[in-house]
Coordinates of C-alpha atoms and ligand atoms in Angstrom, one line a residue:
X8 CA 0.0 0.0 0.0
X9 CA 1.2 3.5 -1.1
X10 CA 2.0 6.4 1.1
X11 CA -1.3 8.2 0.0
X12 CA -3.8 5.1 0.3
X13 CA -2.4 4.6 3.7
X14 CA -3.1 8.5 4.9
X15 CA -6.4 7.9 2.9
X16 CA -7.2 4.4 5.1
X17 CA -6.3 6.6 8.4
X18 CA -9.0 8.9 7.5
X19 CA -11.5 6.6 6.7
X20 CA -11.0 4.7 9.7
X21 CA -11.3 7.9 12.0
X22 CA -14.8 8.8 10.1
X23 CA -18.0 7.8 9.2
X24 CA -20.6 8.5 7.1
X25 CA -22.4 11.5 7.8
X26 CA -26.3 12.1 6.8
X27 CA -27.1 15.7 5.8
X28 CA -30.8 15.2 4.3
X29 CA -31.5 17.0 7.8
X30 CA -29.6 20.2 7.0
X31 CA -31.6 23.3 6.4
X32 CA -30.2 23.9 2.6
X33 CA -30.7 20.6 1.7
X34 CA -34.1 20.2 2.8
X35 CA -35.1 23.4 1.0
X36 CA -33.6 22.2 -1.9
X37 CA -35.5 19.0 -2.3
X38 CA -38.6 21.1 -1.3
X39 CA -37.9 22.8 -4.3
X40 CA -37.8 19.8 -6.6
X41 CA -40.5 18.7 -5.4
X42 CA -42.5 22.0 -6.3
X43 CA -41.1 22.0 -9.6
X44 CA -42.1 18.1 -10.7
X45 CA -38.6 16.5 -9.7
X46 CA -39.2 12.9 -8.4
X47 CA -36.4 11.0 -6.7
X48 CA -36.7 7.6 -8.4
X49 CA -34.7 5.7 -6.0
X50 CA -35.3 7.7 -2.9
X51 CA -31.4 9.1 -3.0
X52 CA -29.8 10.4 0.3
X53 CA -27.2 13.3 0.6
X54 CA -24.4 11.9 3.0
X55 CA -21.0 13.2 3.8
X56 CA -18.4 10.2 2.8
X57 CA -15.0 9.8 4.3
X58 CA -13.2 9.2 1.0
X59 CA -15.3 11.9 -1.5
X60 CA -17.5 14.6 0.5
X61 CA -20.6 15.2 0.1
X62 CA -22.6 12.7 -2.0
X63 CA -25.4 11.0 -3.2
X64 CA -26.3 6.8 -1.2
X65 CA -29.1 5.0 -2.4
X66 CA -32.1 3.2 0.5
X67 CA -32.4 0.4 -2.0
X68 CA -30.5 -2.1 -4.5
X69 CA -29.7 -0.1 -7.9
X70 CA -29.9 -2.6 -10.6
X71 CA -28.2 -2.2 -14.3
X72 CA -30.3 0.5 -16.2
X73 CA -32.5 1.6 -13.1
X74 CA -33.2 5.4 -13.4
X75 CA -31.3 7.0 -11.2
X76 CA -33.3 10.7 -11.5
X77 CA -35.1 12.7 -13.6
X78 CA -34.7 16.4 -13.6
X79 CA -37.3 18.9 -15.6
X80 CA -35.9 20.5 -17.9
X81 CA -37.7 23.4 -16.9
X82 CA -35.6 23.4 -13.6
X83 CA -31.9 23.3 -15.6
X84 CA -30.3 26.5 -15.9
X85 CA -29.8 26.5 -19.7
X86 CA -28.8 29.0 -22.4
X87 CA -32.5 29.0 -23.3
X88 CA -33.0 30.4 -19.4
X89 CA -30.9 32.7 -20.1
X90 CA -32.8 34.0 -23.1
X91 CA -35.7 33.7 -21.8
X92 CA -35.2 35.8 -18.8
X93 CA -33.8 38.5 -21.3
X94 CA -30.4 38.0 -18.9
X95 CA -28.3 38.7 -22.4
X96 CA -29.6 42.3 -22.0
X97 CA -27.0 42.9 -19.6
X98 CA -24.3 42.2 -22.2
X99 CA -23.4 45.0 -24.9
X100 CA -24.5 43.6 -28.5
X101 CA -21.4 42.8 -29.9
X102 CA -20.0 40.7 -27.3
X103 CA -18.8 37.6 -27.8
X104 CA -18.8 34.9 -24.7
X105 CA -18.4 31.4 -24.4
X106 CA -21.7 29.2 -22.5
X107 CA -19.8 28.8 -19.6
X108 CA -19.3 32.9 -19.5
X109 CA -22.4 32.9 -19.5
X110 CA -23.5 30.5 -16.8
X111 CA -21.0 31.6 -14.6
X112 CA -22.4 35.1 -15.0
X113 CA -26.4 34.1 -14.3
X114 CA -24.9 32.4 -11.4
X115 CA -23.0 34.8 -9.6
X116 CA -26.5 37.4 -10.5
X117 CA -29.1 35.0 -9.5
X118 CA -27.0 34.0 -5.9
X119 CA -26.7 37.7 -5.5
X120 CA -30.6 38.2 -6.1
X121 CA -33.0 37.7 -2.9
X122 CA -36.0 36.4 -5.1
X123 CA -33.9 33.8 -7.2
X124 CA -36.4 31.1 -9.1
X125 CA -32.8 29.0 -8.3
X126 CA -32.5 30.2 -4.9
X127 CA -33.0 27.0 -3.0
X128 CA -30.6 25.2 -5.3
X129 CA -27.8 28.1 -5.3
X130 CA -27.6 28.1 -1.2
X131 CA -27.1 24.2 -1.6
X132 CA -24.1 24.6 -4.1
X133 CA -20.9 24.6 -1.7
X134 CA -19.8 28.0 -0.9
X135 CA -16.5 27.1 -1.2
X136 CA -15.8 25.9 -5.1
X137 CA -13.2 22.5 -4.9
X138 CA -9.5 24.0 -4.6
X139 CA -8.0 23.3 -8.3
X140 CA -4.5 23.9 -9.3
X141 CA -5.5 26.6 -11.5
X142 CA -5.6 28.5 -8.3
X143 CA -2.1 28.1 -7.9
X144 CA 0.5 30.7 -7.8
X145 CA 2.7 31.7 -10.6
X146 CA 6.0 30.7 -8.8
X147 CA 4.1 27.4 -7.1
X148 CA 3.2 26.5 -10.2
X149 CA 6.7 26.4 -11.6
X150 CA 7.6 24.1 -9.1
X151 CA 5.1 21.4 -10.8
X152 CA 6.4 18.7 -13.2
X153 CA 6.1 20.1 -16.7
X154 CA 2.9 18.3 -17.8
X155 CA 1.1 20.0 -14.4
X156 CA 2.2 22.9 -15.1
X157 CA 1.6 23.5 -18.7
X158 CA -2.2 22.0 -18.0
X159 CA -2.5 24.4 -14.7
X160 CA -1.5 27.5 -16.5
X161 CA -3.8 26.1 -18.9
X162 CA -6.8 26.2 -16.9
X163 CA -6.1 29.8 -15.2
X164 CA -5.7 31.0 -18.2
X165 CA -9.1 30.2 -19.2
X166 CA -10.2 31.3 -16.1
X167 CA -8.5 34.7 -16.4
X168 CA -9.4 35.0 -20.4
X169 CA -13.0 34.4 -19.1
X170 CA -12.9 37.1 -16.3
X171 CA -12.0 39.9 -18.9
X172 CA -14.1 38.6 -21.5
X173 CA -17.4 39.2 -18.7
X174 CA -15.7 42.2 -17.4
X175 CA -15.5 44.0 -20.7
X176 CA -19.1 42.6 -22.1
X177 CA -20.9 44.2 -19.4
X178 CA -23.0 47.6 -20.5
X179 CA -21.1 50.6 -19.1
X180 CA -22.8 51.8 -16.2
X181 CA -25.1 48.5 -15.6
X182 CA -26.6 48.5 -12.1
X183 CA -29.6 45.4 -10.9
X184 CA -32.9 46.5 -11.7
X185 CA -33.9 45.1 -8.4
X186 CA -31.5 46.2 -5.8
X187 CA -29.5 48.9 -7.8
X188 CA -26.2 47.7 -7.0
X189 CA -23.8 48.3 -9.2
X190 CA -21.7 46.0 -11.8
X191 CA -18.8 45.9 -9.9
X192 CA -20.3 44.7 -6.5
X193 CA -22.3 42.1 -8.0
X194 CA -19.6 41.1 -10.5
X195 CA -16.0 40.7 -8.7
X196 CA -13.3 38.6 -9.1
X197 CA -13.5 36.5 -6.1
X198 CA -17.0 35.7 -7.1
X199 CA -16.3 35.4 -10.5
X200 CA -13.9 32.4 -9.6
X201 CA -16.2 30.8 -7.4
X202 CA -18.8 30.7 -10.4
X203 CA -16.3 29.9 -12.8
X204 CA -15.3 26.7 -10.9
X205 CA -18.5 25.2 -9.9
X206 CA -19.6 26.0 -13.7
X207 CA -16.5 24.0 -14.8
X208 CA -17.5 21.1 -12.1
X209 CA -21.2 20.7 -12.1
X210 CA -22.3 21.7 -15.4
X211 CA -23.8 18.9 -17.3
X212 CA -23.5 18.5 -21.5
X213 CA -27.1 18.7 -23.2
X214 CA -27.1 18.3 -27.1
X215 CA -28.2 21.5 -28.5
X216 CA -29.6 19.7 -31.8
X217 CA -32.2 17.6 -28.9
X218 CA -33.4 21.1 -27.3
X219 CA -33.0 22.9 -30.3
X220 CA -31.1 26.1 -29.1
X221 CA -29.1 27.7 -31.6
X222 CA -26.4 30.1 -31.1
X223 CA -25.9 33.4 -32.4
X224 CA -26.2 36.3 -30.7
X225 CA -23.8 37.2 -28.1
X226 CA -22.8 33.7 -27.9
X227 CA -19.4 32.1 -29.4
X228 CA -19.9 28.6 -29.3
X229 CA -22.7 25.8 -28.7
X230 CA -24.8 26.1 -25.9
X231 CA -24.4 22.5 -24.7
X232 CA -23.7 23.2 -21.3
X233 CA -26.2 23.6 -18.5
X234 CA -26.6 23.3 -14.6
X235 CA -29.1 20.6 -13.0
X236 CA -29.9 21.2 -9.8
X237 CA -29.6 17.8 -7.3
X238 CA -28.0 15.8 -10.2
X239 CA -25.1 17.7 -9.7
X240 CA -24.8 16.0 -6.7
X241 CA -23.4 12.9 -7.6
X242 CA -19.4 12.2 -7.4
X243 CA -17.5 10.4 -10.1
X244 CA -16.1 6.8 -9.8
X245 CA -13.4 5.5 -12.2
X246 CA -16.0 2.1 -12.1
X247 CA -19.2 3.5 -12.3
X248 CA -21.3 3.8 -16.0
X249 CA -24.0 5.4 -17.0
X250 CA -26.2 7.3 -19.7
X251 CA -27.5 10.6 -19.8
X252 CA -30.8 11.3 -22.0
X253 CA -33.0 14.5 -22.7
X254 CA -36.0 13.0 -23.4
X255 CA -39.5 14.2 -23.6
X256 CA -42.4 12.2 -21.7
X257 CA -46.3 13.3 -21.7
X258 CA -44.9 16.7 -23.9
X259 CA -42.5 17.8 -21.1
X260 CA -38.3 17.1 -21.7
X261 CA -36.6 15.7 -18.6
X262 CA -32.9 14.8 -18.1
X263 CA -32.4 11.6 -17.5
X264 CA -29.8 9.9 -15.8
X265 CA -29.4 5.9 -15.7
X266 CA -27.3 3.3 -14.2
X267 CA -25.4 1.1 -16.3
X268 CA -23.9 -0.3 -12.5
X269 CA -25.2 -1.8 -9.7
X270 CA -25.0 -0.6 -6.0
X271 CA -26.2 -2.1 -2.9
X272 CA -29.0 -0.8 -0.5
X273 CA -27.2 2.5 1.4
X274 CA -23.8 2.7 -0.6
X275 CA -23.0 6.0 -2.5
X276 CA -23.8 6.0 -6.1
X277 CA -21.5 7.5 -8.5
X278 CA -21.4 8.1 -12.0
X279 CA -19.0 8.6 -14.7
X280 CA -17.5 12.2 -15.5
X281 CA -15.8 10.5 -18.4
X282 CA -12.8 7.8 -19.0
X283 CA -10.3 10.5 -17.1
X284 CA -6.9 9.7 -15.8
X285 CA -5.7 11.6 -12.4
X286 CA -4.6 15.0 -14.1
X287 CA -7.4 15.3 -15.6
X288 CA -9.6 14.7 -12.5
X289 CA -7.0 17.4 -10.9
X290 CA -7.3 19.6 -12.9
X291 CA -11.2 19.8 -13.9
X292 CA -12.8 19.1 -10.5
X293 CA -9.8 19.1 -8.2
X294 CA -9.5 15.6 -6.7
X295 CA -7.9 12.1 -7.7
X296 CA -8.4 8.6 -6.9
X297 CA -5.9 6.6 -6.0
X298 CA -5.8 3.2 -8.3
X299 CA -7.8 4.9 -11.0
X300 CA -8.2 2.4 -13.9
X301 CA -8.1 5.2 -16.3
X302 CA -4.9 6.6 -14.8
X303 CA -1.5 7.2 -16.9
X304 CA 1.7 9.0 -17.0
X305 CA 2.2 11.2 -20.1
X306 CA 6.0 11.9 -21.5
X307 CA 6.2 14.6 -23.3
X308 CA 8.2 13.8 -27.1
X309 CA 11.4 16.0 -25.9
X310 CA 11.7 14.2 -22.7
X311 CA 12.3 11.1 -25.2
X312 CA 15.3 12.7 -27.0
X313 CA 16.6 13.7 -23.6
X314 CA 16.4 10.8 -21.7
X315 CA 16.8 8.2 -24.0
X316 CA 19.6 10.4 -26.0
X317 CA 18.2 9.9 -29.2
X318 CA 18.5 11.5 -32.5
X319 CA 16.3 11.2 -35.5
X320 CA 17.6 10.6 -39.2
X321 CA 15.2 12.1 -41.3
X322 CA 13.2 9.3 -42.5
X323 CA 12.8 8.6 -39.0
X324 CA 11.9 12.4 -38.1
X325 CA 9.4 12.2 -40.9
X326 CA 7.6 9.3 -40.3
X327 CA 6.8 10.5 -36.7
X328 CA 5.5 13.8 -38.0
X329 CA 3.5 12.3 -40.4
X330 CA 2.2 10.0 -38.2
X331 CA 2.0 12.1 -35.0
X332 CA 3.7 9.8 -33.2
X333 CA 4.9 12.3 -31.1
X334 CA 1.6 13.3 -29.1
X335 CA -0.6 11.2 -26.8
X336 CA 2.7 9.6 -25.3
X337 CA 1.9 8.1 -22.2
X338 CA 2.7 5.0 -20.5
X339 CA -0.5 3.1 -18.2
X340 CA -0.9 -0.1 -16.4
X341 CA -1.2 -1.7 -19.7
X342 CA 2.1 -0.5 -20.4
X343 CA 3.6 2.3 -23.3
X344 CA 0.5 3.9 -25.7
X345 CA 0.5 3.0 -29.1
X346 CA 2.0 6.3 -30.2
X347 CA 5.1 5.6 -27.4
X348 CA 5.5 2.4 -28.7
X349 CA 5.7 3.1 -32.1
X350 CA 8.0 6.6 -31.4
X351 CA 10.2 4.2 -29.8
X352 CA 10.8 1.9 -32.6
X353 CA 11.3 4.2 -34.8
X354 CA 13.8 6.7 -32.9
X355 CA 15.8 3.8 -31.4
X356 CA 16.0 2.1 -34.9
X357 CA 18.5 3.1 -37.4
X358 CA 17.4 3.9 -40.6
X359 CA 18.9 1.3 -42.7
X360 CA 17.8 -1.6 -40.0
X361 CA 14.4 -1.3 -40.7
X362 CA 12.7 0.4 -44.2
X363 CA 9.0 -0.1 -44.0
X364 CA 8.3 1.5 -40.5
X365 CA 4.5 1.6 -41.3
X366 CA 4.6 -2.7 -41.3
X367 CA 5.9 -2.8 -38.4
X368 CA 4.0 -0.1 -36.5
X369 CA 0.4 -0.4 -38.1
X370 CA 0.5 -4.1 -37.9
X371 CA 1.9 -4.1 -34.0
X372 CA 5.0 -6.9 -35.3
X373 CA 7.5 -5.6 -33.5
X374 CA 11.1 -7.6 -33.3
X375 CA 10.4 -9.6 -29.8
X376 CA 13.6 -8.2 -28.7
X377 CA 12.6 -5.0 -29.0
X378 CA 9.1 -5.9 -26.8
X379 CA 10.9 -8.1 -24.4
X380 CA 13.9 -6.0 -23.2
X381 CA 14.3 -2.6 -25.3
X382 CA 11.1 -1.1 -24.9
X383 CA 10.4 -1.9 -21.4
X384 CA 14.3 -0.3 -20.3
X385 CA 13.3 2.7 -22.6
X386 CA 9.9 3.0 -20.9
X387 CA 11.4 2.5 -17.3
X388 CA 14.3 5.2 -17.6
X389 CA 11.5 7.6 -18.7
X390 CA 8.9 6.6 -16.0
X391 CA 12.1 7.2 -13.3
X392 CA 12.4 10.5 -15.1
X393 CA 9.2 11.5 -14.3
X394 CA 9.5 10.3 -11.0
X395 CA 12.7 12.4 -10.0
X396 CA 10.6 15.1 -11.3
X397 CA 7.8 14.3 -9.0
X398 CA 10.1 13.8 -5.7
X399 CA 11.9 17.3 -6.7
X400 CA 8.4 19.3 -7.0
X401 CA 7.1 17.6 -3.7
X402 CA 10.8 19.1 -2.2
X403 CA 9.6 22.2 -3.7
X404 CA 6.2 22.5 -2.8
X405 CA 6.6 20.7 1.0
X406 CA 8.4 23.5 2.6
X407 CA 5.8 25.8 1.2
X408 CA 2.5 26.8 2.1
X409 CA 0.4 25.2 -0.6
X410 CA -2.6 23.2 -0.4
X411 CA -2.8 20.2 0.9
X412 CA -4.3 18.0 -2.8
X413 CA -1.5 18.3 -4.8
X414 CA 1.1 16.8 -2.0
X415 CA -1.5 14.0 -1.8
X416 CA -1.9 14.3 -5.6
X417 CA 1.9 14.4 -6.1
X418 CA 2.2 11.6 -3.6
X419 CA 0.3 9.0 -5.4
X420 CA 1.5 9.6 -8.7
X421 CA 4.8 9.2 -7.3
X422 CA 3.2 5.8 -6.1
X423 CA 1.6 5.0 -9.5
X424 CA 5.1 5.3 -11.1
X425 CA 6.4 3.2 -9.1
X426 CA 3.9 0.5 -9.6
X427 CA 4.2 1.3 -13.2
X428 CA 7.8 0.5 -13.1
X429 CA 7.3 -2.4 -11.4
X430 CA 4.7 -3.8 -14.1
X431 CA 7.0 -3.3 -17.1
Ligands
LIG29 C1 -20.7 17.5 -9.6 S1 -20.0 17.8 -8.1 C2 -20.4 16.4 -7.1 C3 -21.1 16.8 -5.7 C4 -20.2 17.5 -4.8 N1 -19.4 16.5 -4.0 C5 -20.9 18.4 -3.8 O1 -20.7 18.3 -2.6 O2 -21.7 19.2 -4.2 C6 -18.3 17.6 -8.5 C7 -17.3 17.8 -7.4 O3 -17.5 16.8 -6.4 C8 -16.2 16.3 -5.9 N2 -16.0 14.9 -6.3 C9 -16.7 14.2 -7.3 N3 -16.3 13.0 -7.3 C10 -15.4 12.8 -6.3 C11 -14.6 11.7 -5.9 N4 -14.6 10.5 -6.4 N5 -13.7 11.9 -4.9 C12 -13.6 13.2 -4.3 N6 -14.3 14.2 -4.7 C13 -15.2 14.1 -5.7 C14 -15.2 17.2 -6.6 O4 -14.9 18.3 -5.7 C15 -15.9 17.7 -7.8 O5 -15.4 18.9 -8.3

């Protein structure tokens, strides 16, 4: 057992299960399904868990392809809301903004509203967004191994890029029509990010061909993000599958979500954010799990040359390109990616050894030489690479104040390598 599962056993051992359907939010909240035609198929319960926070249990046995709820559409906060409440008044005609500019800006307006349709669901969404590394200082983040970093810079970036789209979209002298506050006191950074984030970790997709909302307007891209109150309650499991559907019953569209798993009476339900490995969990919704199926460690092509000290001739250099063998180079628990593998070959061949790369590669006959000793020694030096890099940026970040995720994050990748290594 790694370092991080074992801190992650301690805590479970020390806690329990917690039930919150008594809490004041949370009862208001169902209340307000309720009102609005939401029934809770399976009779879920909102519980605090040890290893994943709040969540959703179930009182009974879920079966394979059991409904697991069914929202209104009505109730989802949608571009189509938007529009209908004329919210894209506030905006100057020519702006241009994303969906999720625009959710994150209804948000932020309807929590700061005291008559909010959404206000029982708003005060149930955590006041506090999930910490995610795009929070991260500038000099923290250098301290990150260079595939964190670039995809933490990333995500502030959006973040920031989305702040100053909002900022400048907003009509010059703009204050609420019901309180007369002005633009910046309902619209400020710190407010702004927690929108943002819960935006970027609740929002559901929806299909805008199925509810038929085109675009246009002040809008840049698809409107196929929207926010469904209570749904957004369930956590992700690297196990767990399931379907989403809009689909229309008696004349009214509901989103539906189903279980393609089975869960027994009183454990948590999840579902499936997608096939993600642990950066991208990180990254998007700011947790991990430790022994994630989906979980890899990506190399990035340079690191190759450098490690391995390779040069390319350049019918070698060309086929790569061509081929873009150089991207999506990772190596997982079932060992290098299909691109690594191939990248391998070729860069550790010689030209004249080998003419017909594209045999070799596209037909996955490699020499069993090459499978049975070079590609695993090649694969190893690069996973002990990244592992240095890990156990430097933990030195880094340790004797810092930073918070507390990314040492466990940092931790159990340095964990996973390991195993990794180990499997080769
Ligand atoms: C859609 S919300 C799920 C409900 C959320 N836990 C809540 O209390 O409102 C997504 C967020 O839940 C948390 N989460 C989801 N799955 C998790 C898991 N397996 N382990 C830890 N946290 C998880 C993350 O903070 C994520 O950003």
């Amino acid at each position: 057992m790694g370092r991080t599962q074992r801190t992650r056993s301690r805590k479970k051992s020390s806690q329990f299960v917690q039930n919150m359907d008594h809490e004041e939010t949370l009862i208001n909240l169902r209340k307000f399904l309720a009102r609005n035609g939401c029934n809770d198929e399976v009779n879920l319960k909102l519980r605090n868990f040890p290893q994943t926070g709040r969540g959703l249990a179930t009182t009974k046995n879920l079966h394979e392809n059991d409904i697991l709820i069914k929202v209104p559409y009505d109730l989802m906060i949608t571009y189509a809301t938007l529009k209908r409440l004329n919210f894209l008044q506030i905006f100057t005609p020519s702006s241009k903004l994303t969906i999720q500019d625009l959710l994150t800006t209804f948000l932020i307006f309807e929590r700061h509203k005291n008559d909010s349709f959404w206000r029982d669901y708003i005060t149930s969404l955590p006041s506090h967004p999930p910490w995610l590394p795009a929070l991260l200082s500038e000099h923290h983040c250098e301290l990150l191994p260079v595939d964190l970093r670039l995809a933490a810079k990333k995500s502030r970036r959006l973040l920031e890029e989305s702040w100053s789209r909002v900022k400048g979209s907003i009509k010059q002298g703009w204050t609420c029509s019901c309180c007369g506050m002005k633009v910046d006191r309902v619209f400020d950074l710190h407010s702004f990010t927690w929108g943002f984030i819960l935006v970027n970790t609740r929002a559901v997709y929806v299909d805008p061909g199925v509810v038929g909302e085109g675009g246009g307007g002040v809008l840049s891209d698809e409107p196929c993000m929207a926010l469904c109150p209570f749904l957004d309650m369930f956590n992700h499991s690297d196990k767990a599958k399931c379907s989403a559907e809009l689909k229309y019953e008696e004349g009214k569209l509901f989103y539906q979500l189903t279980t393609l798993t089975s869960y027994k009476k009183y454990e948590q339900v999840f579902i499936s954010y997608g096939g993600h490995d642990n950066v991208k969990l990180l990254m998007e919704y700011g947790f991990f799990i430790p022994g994630n199926c989906n979980d890899c460690i990506s190399i990035q092509s340079e690191e190759v040359f450098r490690v391995l000290r390779l040069g390319l001739g350049e019918g070698q250099y060309r086929f790569i390109n061509r081929h873009d063998l150089n991207k999506e180079l990772f190596v997982g628990e079932s060992g290098p990616s299909f691109n690594l593998k191939g990248f391998l070959f070729v860069a550790s061949s010689s030209a004249s050894e080998v003419k017909d790369f594209a045999s070799v590669v596209y037909t996955d006959s490699y020499p069993e030489e090459f499978l049975k000793s070079e590609m695993k020694d090649m694969c190893r030096k690069l996973l002990l690479c990244e592992m240095a890099k890990v156990e430097e940026s933990l030195r880094g970040l340790k004797v810092l104040k930073v918070n507390s995720v990314i040492i466990d994050f940092l931790n159990c990748r340095h964990d996973f390598i390991k195993k990794l290594c180990e499997m080769l």
